[in-house]
Coordinates of C-alpha atoms in Angstrom, one line a residue:
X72 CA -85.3 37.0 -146.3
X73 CA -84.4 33.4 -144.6
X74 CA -83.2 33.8 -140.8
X75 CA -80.5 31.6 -139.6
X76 CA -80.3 30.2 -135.5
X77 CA -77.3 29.2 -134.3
X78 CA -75.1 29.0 -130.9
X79 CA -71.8 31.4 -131.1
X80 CA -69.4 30.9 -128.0
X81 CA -72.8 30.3 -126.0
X82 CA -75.2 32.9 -126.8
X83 CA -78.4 32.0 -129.4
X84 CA -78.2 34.4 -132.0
X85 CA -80.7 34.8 -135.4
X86 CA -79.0 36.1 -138.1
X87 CA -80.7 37.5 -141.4
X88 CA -78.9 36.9 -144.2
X89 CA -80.3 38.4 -147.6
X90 CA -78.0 36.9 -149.6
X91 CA -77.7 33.5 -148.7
X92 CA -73.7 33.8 -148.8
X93 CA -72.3 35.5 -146.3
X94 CA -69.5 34.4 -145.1
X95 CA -68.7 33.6 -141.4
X96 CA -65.7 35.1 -140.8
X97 CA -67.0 38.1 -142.3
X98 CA -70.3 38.1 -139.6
X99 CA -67.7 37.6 -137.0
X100 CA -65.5 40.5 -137.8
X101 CA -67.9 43.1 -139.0
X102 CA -71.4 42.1 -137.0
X103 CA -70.4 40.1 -133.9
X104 CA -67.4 42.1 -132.9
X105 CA -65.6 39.2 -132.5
X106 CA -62.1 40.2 -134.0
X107 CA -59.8 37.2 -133.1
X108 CA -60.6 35.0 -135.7
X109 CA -58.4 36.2 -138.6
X110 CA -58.4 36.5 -142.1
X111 CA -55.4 35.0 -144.0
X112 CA -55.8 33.9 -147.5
X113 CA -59.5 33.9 -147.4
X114 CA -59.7 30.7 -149.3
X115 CA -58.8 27.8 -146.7
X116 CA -55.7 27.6 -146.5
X117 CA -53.9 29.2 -144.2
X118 CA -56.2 28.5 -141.2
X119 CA -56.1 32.2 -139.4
X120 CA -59.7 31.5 -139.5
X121 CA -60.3 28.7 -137.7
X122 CA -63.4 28.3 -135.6
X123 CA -64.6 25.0 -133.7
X124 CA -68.3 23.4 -135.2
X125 CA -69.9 21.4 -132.3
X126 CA -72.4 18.6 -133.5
X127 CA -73.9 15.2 -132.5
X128 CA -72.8 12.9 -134.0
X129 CA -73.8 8.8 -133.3
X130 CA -74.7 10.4 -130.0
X131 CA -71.6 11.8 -128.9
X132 CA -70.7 15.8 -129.2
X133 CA -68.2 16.2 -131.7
X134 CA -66.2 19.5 -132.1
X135 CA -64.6 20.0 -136.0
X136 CA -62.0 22.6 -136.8
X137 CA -63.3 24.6 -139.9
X138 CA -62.3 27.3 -142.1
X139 CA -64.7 30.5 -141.4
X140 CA -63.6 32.3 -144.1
X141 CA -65.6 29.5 -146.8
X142 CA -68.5 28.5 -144.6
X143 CA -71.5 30.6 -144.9
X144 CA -73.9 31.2 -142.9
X145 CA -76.8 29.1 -143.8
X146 CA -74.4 26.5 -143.5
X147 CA -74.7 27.3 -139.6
X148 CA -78.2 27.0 -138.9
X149 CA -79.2 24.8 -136.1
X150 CA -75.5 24.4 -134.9
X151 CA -72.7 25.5 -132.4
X152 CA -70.1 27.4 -133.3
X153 CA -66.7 27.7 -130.9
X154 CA -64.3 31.3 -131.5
X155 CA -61.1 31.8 -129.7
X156 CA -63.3 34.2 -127.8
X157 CA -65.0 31.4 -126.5
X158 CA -62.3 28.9 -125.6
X159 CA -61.8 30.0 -121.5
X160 CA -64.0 29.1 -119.1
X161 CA -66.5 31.7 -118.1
X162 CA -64.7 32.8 -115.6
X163 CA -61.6 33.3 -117.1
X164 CA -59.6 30.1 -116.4
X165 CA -57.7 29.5 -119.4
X166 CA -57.8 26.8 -121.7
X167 CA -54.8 23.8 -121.3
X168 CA -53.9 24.9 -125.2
X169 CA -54.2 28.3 -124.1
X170 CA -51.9 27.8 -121.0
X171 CA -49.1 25.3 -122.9
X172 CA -49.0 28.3 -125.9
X173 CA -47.8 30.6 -123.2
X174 CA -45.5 28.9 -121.4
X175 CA -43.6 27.8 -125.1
X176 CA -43.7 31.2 -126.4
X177 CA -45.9 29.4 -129.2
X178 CA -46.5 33.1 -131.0
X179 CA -44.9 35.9 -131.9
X180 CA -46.3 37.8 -134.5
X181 CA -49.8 36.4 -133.2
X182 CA -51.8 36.9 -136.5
X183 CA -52.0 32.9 -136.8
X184 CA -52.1 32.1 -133.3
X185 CA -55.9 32.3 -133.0
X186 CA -56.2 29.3 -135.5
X187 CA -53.7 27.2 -134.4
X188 CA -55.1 27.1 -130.9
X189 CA -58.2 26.2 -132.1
X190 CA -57.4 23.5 -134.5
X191 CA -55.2 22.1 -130.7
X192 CA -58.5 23.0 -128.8
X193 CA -60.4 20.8 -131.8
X194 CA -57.8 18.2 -131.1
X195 CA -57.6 17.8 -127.8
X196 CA -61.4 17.8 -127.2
X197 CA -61.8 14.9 -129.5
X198 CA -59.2 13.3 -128.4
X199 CA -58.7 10.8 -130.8
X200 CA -55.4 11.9 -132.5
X201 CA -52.0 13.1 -131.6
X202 CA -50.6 13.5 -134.3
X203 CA -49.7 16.9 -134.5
X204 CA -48.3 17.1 -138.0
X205 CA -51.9 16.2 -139.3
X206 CA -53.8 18.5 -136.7
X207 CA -51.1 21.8 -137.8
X208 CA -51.1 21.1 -141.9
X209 CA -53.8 23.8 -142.1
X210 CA -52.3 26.4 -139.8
X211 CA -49.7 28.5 -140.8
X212 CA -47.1 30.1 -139.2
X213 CA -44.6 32.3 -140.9
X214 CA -43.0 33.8 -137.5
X215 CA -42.1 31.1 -134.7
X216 CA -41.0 28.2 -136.2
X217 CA -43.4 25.2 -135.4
X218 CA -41.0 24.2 -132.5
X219 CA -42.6 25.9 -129.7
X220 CA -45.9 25.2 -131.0
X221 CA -45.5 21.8 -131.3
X222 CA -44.3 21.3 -127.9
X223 CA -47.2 23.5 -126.2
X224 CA -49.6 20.8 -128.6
X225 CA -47.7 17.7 -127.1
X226 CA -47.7 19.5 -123.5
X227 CA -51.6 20.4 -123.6
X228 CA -53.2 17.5 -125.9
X229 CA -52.0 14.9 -122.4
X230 CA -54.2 17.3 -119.8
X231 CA -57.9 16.2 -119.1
X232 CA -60.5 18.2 -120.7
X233 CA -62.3 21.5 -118.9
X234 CA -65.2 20.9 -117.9
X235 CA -66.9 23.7 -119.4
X236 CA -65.7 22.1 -122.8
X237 CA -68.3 19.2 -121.9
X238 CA -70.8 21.2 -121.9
X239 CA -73.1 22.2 -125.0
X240 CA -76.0 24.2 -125.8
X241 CA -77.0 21.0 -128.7
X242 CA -78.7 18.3 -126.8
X243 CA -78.7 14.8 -128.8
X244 CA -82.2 14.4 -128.9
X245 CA -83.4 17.5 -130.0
X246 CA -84.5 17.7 -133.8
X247 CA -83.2 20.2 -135.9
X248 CA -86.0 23.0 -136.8
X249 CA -86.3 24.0 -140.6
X250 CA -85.4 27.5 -141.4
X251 CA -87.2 30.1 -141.0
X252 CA -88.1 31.9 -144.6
X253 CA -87.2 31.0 -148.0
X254 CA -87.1 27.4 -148.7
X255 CA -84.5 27.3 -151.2
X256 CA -81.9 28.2 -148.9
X257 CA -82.3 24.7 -146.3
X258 CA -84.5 22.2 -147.0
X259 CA -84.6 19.4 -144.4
X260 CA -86.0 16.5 -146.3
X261 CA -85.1 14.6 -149.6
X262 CA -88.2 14.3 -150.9
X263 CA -89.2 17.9 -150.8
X264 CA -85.5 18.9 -152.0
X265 CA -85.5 16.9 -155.1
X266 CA -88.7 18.2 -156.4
X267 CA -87.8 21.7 -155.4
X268 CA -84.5 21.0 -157.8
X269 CA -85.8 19.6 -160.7
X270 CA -88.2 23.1 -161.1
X271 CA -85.2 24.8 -159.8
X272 CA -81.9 23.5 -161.9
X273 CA -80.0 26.7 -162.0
X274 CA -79.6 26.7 -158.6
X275 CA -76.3 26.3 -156.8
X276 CA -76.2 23.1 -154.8
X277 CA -73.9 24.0 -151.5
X278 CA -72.5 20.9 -149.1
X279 CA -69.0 21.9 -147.9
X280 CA -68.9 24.6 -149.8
X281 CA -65.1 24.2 -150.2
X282 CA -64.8 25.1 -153.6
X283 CA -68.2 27.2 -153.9
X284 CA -66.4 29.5 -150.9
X285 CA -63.6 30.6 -153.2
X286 CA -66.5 31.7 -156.0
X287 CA -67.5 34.4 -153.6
X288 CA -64.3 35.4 -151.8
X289 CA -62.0 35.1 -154.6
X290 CA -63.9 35.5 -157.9
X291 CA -66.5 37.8 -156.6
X292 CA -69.0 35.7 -157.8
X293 CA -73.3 36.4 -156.5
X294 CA -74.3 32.8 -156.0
X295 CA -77.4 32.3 -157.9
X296 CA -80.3 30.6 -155.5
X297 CA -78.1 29.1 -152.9
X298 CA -79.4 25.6 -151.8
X299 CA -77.6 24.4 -148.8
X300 CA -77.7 20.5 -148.3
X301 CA -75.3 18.8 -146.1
X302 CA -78.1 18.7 -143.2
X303 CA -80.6 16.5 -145.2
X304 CA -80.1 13.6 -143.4
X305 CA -81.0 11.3 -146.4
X306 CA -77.4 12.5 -148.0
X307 CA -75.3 12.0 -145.1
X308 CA -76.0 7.9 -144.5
X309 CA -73.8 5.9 -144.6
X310 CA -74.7 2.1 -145.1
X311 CA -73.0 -1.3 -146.1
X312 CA -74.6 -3.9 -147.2
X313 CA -73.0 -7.2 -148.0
X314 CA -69.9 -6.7 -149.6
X315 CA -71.1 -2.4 -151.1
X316 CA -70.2 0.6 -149.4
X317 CA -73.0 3.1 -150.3
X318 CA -71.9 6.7 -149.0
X319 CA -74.4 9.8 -149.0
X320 CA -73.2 12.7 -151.3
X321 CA -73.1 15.4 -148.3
X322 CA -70.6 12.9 -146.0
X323 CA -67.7 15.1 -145.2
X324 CA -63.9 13.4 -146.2
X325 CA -63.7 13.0 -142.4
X326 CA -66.7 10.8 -141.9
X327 CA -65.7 8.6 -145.3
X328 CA -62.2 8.4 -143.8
X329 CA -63.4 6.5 -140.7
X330 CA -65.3 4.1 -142.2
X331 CA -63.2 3.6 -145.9
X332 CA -59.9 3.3 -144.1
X333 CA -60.8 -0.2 -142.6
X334 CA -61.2 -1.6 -145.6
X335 CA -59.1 0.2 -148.5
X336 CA -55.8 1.5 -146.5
X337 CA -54.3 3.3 -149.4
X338 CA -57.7 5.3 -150.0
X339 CA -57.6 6.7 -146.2
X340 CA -53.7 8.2 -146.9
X341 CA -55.0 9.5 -150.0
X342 CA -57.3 11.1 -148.6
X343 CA -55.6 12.6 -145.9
X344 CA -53.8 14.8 -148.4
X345 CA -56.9 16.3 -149.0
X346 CA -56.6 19.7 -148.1
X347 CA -55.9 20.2 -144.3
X348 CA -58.6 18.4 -141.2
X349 CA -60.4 22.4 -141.7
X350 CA -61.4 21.2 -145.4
X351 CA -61.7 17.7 -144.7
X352 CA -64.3 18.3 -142.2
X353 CA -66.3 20.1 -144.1
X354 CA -65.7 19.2 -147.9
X355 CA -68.1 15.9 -149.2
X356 CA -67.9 13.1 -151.0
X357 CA -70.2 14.0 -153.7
X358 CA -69.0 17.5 -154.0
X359 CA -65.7 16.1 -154.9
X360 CA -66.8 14.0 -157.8
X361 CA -70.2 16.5 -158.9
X362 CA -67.6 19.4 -159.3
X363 CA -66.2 17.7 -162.1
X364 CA -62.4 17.9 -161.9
X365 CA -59.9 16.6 -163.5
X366 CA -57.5 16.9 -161.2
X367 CA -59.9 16.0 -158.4
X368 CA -58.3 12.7 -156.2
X369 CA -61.1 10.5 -155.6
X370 CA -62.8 10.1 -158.6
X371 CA -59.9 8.1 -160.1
X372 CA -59.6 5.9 -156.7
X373 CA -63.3 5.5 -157.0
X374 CA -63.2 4.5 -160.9
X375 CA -60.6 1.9 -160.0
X376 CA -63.0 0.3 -157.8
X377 CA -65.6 -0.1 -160.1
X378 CA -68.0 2.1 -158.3
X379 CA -71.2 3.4 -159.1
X380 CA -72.9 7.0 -159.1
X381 CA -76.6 7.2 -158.4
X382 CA -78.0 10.2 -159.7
X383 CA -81.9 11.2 -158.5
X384 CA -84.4 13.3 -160.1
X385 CA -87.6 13.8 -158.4
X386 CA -87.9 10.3 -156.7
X387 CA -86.4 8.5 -159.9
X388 CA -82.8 6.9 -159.4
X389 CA -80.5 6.2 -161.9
X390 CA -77.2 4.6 -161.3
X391 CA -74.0 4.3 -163.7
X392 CA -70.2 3.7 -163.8
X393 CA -68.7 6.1 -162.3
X394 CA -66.6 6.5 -165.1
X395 CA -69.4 7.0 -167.5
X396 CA -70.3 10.2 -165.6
X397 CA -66.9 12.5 -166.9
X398 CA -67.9 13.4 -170.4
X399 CA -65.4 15.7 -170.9
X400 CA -63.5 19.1 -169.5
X401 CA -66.3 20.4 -167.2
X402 CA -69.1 18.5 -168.8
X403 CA -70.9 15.5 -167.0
X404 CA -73.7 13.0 -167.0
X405 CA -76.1 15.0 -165.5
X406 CA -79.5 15.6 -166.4
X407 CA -81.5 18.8 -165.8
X408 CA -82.4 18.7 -161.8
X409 CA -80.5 15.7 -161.4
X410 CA -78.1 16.0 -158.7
X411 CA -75.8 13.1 -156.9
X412 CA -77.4 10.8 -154.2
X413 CA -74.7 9.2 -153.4
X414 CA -71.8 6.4 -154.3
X415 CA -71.4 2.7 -154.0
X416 CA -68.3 1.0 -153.3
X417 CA -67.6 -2.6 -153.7
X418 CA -65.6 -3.7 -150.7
X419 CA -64.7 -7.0 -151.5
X420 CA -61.3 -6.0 -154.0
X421 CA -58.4 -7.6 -152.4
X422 CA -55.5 -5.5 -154.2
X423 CA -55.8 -1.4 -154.3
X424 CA -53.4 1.2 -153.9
X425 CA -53.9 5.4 -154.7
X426 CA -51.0 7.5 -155.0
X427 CA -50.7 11.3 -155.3
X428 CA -48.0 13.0 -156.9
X429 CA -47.7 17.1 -156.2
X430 CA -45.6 19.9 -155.3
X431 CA -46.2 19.4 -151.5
X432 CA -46.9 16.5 -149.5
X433 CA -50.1 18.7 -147.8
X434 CA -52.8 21.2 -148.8
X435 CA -51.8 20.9 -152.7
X436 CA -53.6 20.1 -155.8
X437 CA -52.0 17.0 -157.5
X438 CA -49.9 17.0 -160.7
X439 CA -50.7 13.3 -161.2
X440 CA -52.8 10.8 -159.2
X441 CA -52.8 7.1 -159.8
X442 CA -55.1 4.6 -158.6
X443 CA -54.8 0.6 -159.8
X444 CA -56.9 -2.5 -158.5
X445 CA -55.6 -5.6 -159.9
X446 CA -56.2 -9.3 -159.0
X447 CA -54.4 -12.6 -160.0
X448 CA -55.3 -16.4 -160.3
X449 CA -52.1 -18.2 -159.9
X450 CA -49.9 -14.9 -161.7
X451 CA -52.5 -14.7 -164.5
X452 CA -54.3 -11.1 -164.3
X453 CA -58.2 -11.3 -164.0
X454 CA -59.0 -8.1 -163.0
X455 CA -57.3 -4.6 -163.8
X456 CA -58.0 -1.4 -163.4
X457 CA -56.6 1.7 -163.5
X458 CA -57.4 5.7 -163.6
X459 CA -55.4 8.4 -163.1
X460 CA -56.1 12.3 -162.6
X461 CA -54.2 15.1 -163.8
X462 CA -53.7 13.4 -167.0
X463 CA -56.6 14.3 -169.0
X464 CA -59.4 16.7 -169.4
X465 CA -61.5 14.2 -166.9
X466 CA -60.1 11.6 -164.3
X467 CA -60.1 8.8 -166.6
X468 CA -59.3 4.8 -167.3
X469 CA -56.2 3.6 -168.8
X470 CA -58.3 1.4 -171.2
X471 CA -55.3 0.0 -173.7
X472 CA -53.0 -0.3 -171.4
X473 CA -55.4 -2.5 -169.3
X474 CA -56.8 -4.3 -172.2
X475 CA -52.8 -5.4 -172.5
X476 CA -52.8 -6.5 -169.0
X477 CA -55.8 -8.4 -168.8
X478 CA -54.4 -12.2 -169.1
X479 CA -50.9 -11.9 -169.1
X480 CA -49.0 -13.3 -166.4
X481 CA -47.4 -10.4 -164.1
X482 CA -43.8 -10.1 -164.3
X483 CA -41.4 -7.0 -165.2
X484 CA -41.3 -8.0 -168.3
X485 CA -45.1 -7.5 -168.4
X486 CA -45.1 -4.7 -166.8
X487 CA -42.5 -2.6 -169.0
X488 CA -44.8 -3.5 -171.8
X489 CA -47.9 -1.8 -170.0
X490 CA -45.8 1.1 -169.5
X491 CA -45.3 2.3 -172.7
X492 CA -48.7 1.8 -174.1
X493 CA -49.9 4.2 -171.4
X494 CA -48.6 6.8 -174.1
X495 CA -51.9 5.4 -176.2
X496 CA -54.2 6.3 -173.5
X497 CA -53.2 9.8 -172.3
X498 CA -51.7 13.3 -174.0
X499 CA -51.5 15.1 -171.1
X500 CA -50.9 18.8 -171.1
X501 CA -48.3 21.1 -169.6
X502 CA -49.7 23.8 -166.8
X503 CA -47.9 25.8 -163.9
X504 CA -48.4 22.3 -162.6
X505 CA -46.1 20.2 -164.2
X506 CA -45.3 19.4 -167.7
X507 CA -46.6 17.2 -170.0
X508 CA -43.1 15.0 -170.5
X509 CA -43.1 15.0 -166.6
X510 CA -46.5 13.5 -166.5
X511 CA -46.7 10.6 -168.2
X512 CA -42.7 9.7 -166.7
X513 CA -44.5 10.1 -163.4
X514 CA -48.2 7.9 -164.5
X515 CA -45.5 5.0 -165.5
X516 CA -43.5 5.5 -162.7
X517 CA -46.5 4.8 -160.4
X518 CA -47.4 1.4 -162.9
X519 CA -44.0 0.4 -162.1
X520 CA -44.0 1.5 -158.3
X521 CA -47.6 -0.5 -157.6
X522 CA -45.9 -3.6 -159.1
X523 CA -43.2 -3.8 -157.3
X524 CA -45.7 -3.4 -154.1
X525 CA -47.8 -5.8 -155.3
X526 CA -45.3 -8.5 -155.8
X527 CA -43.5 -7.6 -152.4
X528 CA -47.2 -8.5 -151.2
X529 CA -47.3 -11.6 -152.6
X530 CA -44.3 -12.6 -150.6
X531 CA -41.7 -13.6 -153.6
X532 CA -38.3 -12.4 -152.2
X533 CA -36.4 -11.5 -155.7
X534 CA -37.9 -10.3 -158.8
X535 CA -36.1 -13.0 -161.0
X536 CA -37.7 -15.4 -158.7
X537 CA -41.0 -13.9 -159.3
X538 CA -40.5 -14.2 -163.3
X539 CA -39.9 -17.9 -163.7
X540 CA -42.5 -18.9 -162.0

C-alpha cells in the first residue's frame, strides 16, 4: 500500500490509497469532509469541481485551476492543493473573488459557484490574464446568466492579491521526496522508470490523466498497475536548440502554449480550444498523441510540421515521423515497454496555420481539424504539407493531394484542383459528429480558406492579380 503527502488548504496530510485511483474529489467529499467542491459531470467538464494546484515553477509559485473529479491522488503527492474551503484568510477575511461574487449576486442556485470562484481565484493570483471568456469556458452556470459573474471577475481580477495567497507551504528549493511504498505508483527518475516499464508493459502510464480519469468515473474501469509520471522531471523539459523545439511527453498544454505560441501563432489558438484552462493544465503533450486518436488536434498540427516522436525503451531511443507512428484505428508504433519521451519541432517553417472545426467554439471534440505548412520560391510550391483529423481512422497526411501541389505555381486555379483530389486521400465516415458528405466539404473548405490567407499574407491585393503573375 503506497502513501501519498500532500498540502490541502494548509494542513499536511498522508493519504493511503490502495488502489492507486482514487479520485480527489471523491477524498474531499467522503474522507476530508470538505463538501464544497462539487460534483457535476464527473468527467471535466463542467468545472463544479474545481480546486487550485500550487507548484514551483522556474522559481515562482504558480497556482493552476484543475478538475478534481479526474485527478487522482497519487497525482497529488508532494504538492498543494487550494479548496473553496481554503480560499479566506485564516481569520475569516474574505477573498476579493469572494467579496465581488456577493456584491453582483454572481450565484443563485450555488451548485457551480464553488468552481467558478476558484477558476477567478486561479486567475487573479496568477495574474497574467483577463480574459474572462478563456478563464469561465470550464465553469458552467445553468442559473445566473454569466452577467453578474462576469462583472464580479472584472471587479475582483483589478484588486491586489491577499497576502495570505502569497504564502505557501512548497518552498522552491526543497526536493520532492519519492513515495512512500510501491514503486510502480511514482517513480521519480527516468532511468529507473524505463526499466521498471519495459518488465512492466501492461501497466497504465498516467500524466494528466485527462482521458484515463473518465475510464474510472465513467466506464468503471480498475486501472491495472497505475504508473503516474508527470513528476519525472526528465519528461517535463523543455529545450530548443537551434532551429528544434523538443518538448518532454508529461508538459501540460499550458506549458507547450507559452513557449509554442511565440513561434507558431495558429498552433497556440488551436490549442486553446483544448478542453477548458482545468484540462489544459493538466492534460500533456505526449498523452495527446500516445492515446492514439483520430480525432485528437495536435497530432495533425504536429504532422504538418514534420515533427518527430522519440520513443525510449530501457535507455535505447528511437525517433520517427510522427506520422509513421498512427498505424491504424487505435494501433500504433509502439513496441512492448516503449513509451513516448518526447517530440521535436522544427521551428524554422515560415507558413503554418491549424484550424478546428466542431459543434462549439470550447470544450468540444472536433468534427474536422486541418493543419497545412506550405512554402513558395517565387509562387512555385517547395514545401507542402497537410493532415487533418477527424477524417480518418488516424490523424493522417493528405499524400495525393500534396503530391499535386508540390511544384505548381499557387493560384485558385491551382488550388480548386487540390481540392477535389482530397476525395483520393480520405473516405471519411458519418458519426453523431458530423457526416461523412459534411466532412470532406468542410477539409476542402479549409484548403480553400488557408489559401486565401496565405496569399492575403503575401500582400497581393486581388486574386486576379495574384494569378497572372
Amino acid at each position: 500500500m503506497s502513501k501519498i503527502n500532500f498540502f490541502i488548504n494548509g494542513q499536511q496530510v498522508s493519504v493511503e490509497d490502495p488502489t492507486g485511483s482514487t479520485t480527489l474529489l471523491d477524498w474531499l467529499r467522503e474522507n476530508a469532509s470538505l463538501k464544497g467542491t462539487k460534483e457535476g459531470c464527473n468527467e471535466g467538464d463542467c468545472g463544479a469541481c474545481t480546486v487550485i494546484i500550487e507548484s514551483i515553477e522556474e522559481n515562482r509559485l504558480v497556482h493552476a485551476a484543475v478538475n478534481s473529479c479526474i485527478l487522482f491522488l497519487p497525482q497529488l503527492h508532494n504538492k498543494s492543493i487550494r479548496t473553496i474551503e481554503g480560499v479566506s484568510s485564516p481569520d475569516g477575511n474574505l477573498h476579493p473573488v469572494q467579496e465581488a461574487m456577493i456584491k453582483y449576486n454572481g450565484n443563485q442556485c450555488g451548485f457551480c459557484t464553488p468552481g467558478i470562484v476558484m477558476s477567478l481565484v486561479s486567475a487573479h493570483t496568477n495574474g497574467y490574464s483577463r480574459d474572462l471568456d478563456t478563464i469561465l469556458a470550464g465553469n458552467l452556470c445553468r442559473c445566473t446568466g454569466y452577467d453578474p459573474i462576469i462583472n464580479a471577475g472584472n471587479e475582483s481580477l483589478q484588486k491586489p492579491k491577499p497576502d495570505w495567497f502569497e504564502r505557501s507551504e512548497l518552498k522552491i528549493d526543497d526536493k520532492p521526496s519519492v513515495s512512500q511504498g510501491k514503486f510502480d505508483l511514482i517513480p521519480d527518475n527516468i532511468e529507473e522508470f524505463s526499466e521498471w516499464y519495459a518488465n512492466h508493459p501492461d501497466a497504465t502510464l498516467i500524466a494528466g490523466g485527462t482521458d484515463v480519469g473518465l475510464w474510472v468515473t465513467k466506464e468503471l474501469k480498475s486501472l491495472q498497475s497505475p504508473c503516474y509520471i508527470s513528476d519525472i522531471p526528465e519528461l517535463k523539459k523543455i529545450k530548443i536548440s537551434g532551429k528544434t523545439l523538443t518538448v518532454g511527453a508529461t508538459t501540460t498544454l499550458t506549458k507547450f502554449d507559452e513557449i509554442i505560441s511565440k513561434y507558431y501563432p495558429s498552433l497556440s489558438v488551436l490549442l486553446n480550444r483544448f478542453g477548458s484552462v482545468q484540462i489544459r493544465n493538466s492534460a500533456t503533450v505526449g498523452g495527446n498523441i500516445a492515446n492514439g486518436s483520430p480525432i485528437g488536434d495536435l497530432p495533425p498540427a504536429l504532422i504538418a510540421l514534420s515533427s518527430t516522436l522519440i520513443l525510449r525503451k530501457k535507455s535505447t531511443r528511437r525517433r520517427i515521423p510522427l506520422e509513421d507512428f498512427f498505424v491504424d484505428y487505435g494501433v500504433q508504433d509502439r513496441e512492448s515497454g516503449e513509451f513516448v519521451e518526447g517530440i521535436e519541432i522544427p521551428l524554422h517553417h515560415k507558413w503554418f496555420r491549424s484550424y478546428k472545426i466542431s459543434k462549439r467554439r470550447d470544450q468540444d471534440i472536433s468534427a474536422v481539424c486541418g493543419c497545412f505548412l506550405l512554402e513558395l520560391d517565387h509562387q512555385i510550391v517547395q514545401n507542402v504539407r497537410i493532415a487533418y483529423g477527424g477524417l480518418a481512422a488516424i490523424p493522417k497526411r493528405a499524400t495525393e493531394t500534396e503530391a499535386f501541389l508540390l511544384g505548381k505555381t499557387l493560384n485558385l486555379a491551382t488550388i480548386q484542383e487540390a481540392i477535389e483530389i482530397l476525395e483520393k486521400d480520405f473516405q471519411p465516415i458519418t458519426d453523431m459528429r458530423a457526416s461523412s458528405d459534411y466532412r470532406i466539404q468542410i477539409a476542402k473548405n479549409l484548403l480553400l480558406k488557408f489559401y486565401f490567407e496565405r496569399i492575403r499574407r503575401s500582400g497581393f491585393s486581388s486574386i486576379d492579380h495574384y494569378q497572372v503573375n
